[in-house]
Short mmCIF file of N, CA and C in Angstrom, two decimals:
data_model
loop_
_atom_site.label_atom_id
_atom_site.label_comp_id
_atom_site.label_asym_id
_atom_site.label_seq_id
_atom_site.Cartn_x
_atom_site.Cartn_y
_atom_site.Cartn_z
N UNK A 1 0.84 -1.18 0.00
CA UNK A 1 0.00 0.00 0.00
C UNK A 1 0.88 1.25 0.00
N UNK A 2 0.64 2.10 -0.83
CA UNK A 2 1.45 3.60 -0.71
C UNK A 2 1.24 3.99 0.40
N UNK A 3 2.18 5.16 0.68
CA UNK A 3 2.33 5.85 2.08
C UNK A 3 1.11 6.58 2.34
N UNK A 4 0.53 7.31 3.58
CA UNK A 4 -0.09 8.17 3.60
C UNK A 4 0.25 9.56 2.93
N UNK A 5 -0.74 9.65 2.60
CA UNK A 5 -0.49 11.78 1.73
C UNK A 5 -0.34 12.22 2.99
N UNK A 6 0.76 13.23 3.04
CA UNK A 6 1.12 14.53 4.09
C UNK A 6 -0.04 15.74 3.87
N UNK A 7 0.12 16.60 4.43
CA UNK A 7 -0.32 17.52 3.99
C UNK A 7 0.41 18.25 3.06
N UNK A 8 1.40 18.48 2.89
CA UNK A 8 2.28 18.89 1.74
C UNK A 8 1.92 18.16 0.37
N UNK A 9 1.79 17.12 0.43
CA UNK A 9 1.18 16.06 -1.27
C UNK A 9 -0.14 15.86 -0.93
N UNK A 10 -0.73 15.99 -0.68
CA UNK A 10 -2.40 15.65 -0.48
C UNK A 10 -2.95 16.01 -1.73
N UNK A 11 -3.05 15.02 -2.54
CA UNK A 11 -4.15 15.54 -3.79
C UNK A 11 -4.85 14.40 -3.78
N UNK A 12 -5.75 14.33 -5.10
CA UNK A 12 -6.83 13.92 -5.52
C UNK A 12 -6.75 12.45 -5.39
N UNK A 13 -5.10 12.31 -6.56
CA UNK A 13 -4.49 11.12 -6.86
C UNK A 13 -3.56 10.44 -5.72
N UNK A 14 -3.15 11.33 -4.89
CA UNK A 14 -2.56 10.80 -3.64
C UNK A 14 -3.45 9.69 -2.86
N UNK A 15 -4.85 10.19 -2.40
CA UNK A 15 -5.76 9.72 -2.34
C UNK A 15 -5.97 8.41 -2.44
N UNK A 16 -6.73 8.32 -3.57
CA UNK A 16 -6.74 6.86 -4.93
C UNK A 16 -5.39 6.22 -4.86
N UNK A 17 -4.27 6.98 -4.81
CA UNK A 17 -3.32 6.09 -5.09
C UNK A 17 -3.19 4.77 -3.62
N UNK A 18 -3.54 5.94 -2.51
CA UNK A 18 -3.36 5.46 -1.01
C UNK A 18 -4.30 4.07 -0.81
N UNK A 19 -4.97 3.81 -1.70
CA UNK A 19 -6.05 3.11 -1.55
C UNK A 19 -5.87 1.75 -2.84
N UNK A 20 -4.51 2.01 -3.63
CA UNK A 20 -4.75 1.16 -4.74
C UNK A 20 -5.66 0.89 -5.51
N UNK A 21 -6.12 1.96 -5.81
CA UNK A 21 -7.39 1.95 -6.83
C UNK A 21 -6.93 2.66 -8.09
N UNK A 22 -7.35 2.43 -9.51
CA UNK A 22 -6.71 3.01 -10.59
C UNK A 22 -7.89 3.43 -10.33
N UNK A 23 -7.91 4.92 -11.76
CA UNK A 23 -8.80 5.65 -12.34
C UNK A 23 -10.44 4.99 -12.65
N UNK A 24 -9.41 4.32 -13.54
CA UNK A 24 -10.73 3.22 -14.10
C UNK A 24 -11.93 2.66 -12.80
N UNK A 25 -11.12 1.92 -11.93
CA UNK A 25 -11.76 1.33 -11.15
C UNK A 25 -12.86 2.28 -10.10
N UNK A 26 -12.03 3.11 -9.51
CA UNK A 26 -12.80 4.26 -8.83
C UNK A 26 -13.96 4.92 -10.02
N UNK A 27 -13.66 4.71 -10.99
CA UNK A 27 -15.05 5.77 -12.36
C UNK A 27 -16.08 4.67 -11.65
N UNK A 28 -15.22 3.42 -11.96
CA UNK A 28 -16.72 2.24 -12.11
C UNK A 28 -17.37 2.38 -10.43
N UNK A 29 -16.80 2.62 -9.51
CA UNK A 29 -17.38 2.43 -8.31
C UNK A 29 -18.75 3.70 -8.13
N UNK A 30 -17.96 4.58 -9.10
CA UNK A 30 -19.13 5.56 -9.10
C UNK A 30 -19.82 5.74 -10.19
N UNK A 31 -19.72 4.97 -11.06
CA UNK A 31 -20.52 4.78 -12.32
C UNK A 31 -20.23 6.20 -12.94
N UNK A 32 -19.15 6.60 -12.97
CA UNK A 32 -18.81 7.80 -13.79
C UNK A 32 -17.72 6.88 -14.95
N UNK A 33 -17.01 8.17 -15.50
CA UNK A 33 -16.19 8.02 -16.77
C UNK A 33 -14.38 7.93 -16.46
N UNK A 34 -13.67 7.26 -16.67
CA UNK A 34 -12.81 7.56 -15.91
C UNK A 34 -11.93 8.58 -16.29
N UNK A 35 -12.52 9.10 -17.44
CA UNK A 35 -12.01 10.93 -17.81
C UNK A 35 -12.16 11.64 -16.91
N UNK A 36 -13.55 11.70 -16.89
CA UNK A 36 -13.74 12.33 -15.58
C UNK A 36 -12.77 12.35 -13.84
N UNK A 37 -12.56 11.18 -13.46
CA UNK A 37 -11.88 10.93 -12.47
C UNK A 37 -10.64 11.95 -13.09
N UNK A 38 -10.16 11.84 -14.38
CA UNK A 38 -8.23 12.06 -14.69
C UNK A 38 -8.92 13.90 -14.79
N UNK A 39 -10.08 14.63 -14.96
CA UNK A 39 -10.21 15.75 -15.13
C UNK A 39 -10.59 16.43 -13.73
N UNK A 40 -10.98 15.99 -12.55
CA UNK A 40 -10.67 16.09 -11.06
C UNK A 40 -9.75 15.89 -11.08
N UNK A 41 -8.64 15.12 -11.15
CA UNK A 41 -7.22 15.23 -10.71
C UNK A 41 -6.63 15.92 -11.00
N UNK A 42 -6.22 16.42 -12.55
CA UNK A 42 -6.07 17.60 -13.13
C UNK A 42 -5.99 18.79 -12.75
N UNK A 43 -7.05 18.97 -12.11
CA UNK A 43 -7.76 20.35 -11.80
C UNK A 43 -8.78 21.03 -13.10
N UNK A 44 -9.05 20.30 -13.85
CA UNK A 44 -9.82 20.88 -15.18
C UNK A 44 -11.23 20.86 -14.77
N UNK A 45 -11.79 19.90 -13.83
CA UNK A 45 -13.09 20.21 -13.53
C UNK A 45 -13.62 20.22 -12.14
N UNK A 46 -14.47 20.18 -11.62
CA UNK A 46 -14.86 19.81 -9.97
C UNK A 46 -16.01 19.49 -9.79
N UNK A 47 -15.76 17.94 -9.13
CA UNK A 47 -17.24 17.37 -9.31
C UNK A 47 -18.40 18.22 -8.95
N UNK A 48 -19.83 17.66 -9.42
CA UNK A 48 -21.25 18.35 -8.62
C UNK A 48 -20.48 17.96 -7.17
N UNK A 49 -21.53 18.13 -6.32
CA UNK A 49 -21.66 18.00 -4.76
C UNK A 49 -22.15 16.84 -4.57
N UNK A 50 -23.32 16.01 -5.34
CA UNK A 50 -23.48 14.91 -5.00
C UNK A 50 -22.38 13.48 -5.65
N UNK A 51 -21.44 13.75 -6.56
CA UNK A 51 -20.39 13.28 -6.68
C UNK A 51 -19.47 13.11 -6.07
N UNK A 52 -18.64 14.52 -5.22
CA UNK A 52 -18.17 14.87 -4.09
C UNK A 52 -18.24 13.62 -3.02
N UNK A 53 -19.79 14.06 -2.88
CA UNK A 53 -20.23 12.91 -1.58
C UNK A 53 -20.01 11.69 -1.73
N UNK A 54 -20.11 11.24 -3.20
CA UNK A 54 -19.80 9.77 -3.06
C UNK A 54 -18.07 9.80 -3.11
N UNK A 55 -17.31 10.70 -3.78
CA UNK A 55 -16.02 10.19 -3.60
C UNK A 55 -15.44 10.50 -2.40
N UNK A 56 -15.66 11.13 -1.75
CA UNK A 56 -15.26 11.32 -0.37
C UNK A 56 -15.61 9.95 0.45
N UNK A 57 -16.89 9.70 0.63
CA UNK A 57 -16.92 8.24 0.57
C UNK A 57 -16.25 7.16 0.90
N UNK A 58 -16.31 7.20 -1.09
CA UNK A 58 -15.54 6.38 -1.75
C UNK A 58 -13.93 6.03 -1.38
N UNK A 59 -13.15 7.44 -1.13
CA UNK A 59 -12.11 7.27 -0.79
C UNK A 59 -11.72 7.43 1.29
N UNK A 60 -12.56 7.53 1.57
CA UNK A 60 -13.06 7.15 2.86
C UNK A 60 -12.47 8.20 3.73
N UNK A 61 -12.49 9.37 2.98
CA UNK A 61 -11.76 10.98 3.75
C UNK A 61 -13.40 11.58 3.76
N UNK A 62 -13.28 12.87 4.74
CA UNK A 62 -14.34 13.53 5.11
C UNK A 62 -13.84 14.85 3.27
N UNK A 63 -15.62 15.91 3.63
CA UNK A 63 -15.60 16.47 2.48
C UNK A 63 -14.51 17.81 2.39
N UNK A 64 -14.04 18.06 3.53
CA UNK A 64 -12.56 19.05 3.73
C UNK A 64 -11.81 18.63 3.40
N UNK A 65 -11.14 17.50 3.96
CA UNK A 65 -9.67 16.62 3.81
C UNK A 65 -9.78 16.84 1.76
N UNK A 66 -11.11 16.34 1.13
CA UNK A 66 -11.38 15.91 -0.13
C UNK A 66 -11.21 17.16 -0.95
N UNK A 67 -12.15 18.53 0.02
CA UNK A 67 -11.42 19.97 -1.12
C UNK A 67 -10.18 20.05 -0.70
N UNK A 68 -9.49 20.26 0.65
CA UNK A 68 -8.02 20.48 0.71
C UNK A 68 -7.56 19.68 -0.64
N UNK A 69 -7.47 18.69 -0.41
CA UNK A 69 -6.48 17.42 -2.00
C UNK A 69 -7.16 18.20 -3.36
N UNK A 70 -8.29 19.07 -3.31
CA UNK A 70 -8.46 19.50 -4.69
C UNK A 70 -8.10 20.85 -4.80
N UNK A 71 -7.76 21.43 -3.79
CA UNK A 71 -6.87 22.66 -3.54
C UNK A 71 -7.92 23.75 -3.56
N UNK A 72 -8.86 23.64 -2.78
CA UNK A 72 -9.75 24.28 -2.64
C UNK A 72 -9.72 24.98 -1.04
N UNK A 73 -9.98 26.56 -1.18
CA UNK A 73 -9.22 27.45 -0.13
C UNK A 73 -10.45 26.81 1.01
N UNK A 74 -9.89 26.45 2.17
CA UNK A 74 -11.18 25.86 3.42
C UNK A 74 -10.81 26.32 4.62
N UNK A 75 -9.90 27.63 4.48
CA UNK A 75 -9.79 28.45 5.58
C UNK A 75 -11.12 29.11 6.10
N UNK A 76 -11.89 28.79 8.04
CA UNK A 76 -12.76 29.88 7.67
C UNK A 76 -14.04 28.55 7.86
N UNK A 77 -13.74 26.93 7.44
CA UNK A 77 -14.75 26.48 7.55
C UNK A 77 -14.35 25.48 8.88
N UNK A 78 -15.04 25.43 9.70
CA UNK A 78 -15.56 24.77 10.65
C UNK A 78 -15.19 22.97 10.28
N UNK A 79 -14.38 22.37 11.43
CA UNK A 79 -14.86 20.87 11.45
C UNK A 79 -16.14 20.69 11.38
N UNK A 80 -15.88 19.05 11.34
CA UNK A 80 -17.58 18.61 11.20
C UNK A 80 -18.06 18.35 12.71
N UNK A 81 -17.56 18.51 13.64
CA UNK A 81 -18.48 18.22 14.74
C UNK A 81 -19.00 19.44 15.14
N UNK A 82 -20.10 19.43 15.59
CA UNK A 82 -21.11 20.22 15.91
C UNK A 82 -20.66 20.48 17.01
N UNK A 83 -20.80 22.10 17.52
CA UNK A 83 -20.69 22.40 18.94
C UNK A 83 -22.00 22.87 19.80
N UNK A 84 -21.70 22.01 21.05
CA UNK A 84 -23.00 22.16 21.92
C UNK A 84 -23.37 23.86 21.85
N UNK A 85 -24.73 23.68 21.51
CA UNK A 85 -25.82 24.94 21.57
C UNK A 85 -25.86 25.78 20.07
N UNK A 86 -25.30 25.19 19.40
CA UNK A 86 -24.95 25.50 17.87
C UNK A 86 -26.72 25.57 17.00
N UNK A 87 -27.01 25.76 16.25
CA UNK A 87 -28.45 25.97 15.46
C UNK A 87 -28.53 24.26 15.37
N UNK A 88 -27.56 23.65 15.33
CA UNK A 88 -27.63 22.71 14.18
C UNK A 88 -28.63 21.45 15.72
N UNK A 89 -27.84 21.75 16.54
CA UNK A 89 -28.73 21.03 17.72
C UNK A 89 -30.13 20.83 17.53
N UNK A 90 -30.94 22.29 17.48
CA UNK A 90 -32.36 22.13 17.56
C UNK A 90 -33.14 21.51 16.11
N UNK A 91 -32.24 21.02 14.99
CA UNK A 91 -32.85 20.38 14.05
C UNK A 91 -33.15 19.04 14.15
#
């Protein structure tokens, strides 16, 4: 198995790679194209949000860790745990 991505290499393909999964295989897990997968890695496109969700998933990182590796600025956003007395409580 490849090493873990640092935060210094953390991309898309770091990822996938960490996991031994080719392109191909990860398209088919999500029933996408595996262009697609090589045009997220790239940086040429960025999945919808409900794509997102499945590759985050898929590659079994939360949806921060998944924009950080796509180099997406996430200064400013909040972990995912909820803090007591927060809005999100009374839903």
């Amino acid at each position: 198995m490849s090493a873990e991505p640092t935060e210094q290499n953390l991309t898309l393909k770091s990822l996938r790679n960490n996991l031994n999964i080719s392109q191909e295989e990860l398209a088919r897990r999500l029933n996408l194209s595996f262009r697609t997968i090589g045009e997220w890695e790239g940086g040429k496109k960025m999945p919808r949000f409900d794509n997102a969700l499945a590759l985050a998933r898929e590659l079994g990182v939360s949806l921060k860790t998944l924009a950080k590796a796509m180099r997406l600025d996430i200064e400013g956003i909040p972990d995912d745990i909820a803090q007591t007395g927060s809005h999100l409580d009374n839903e």
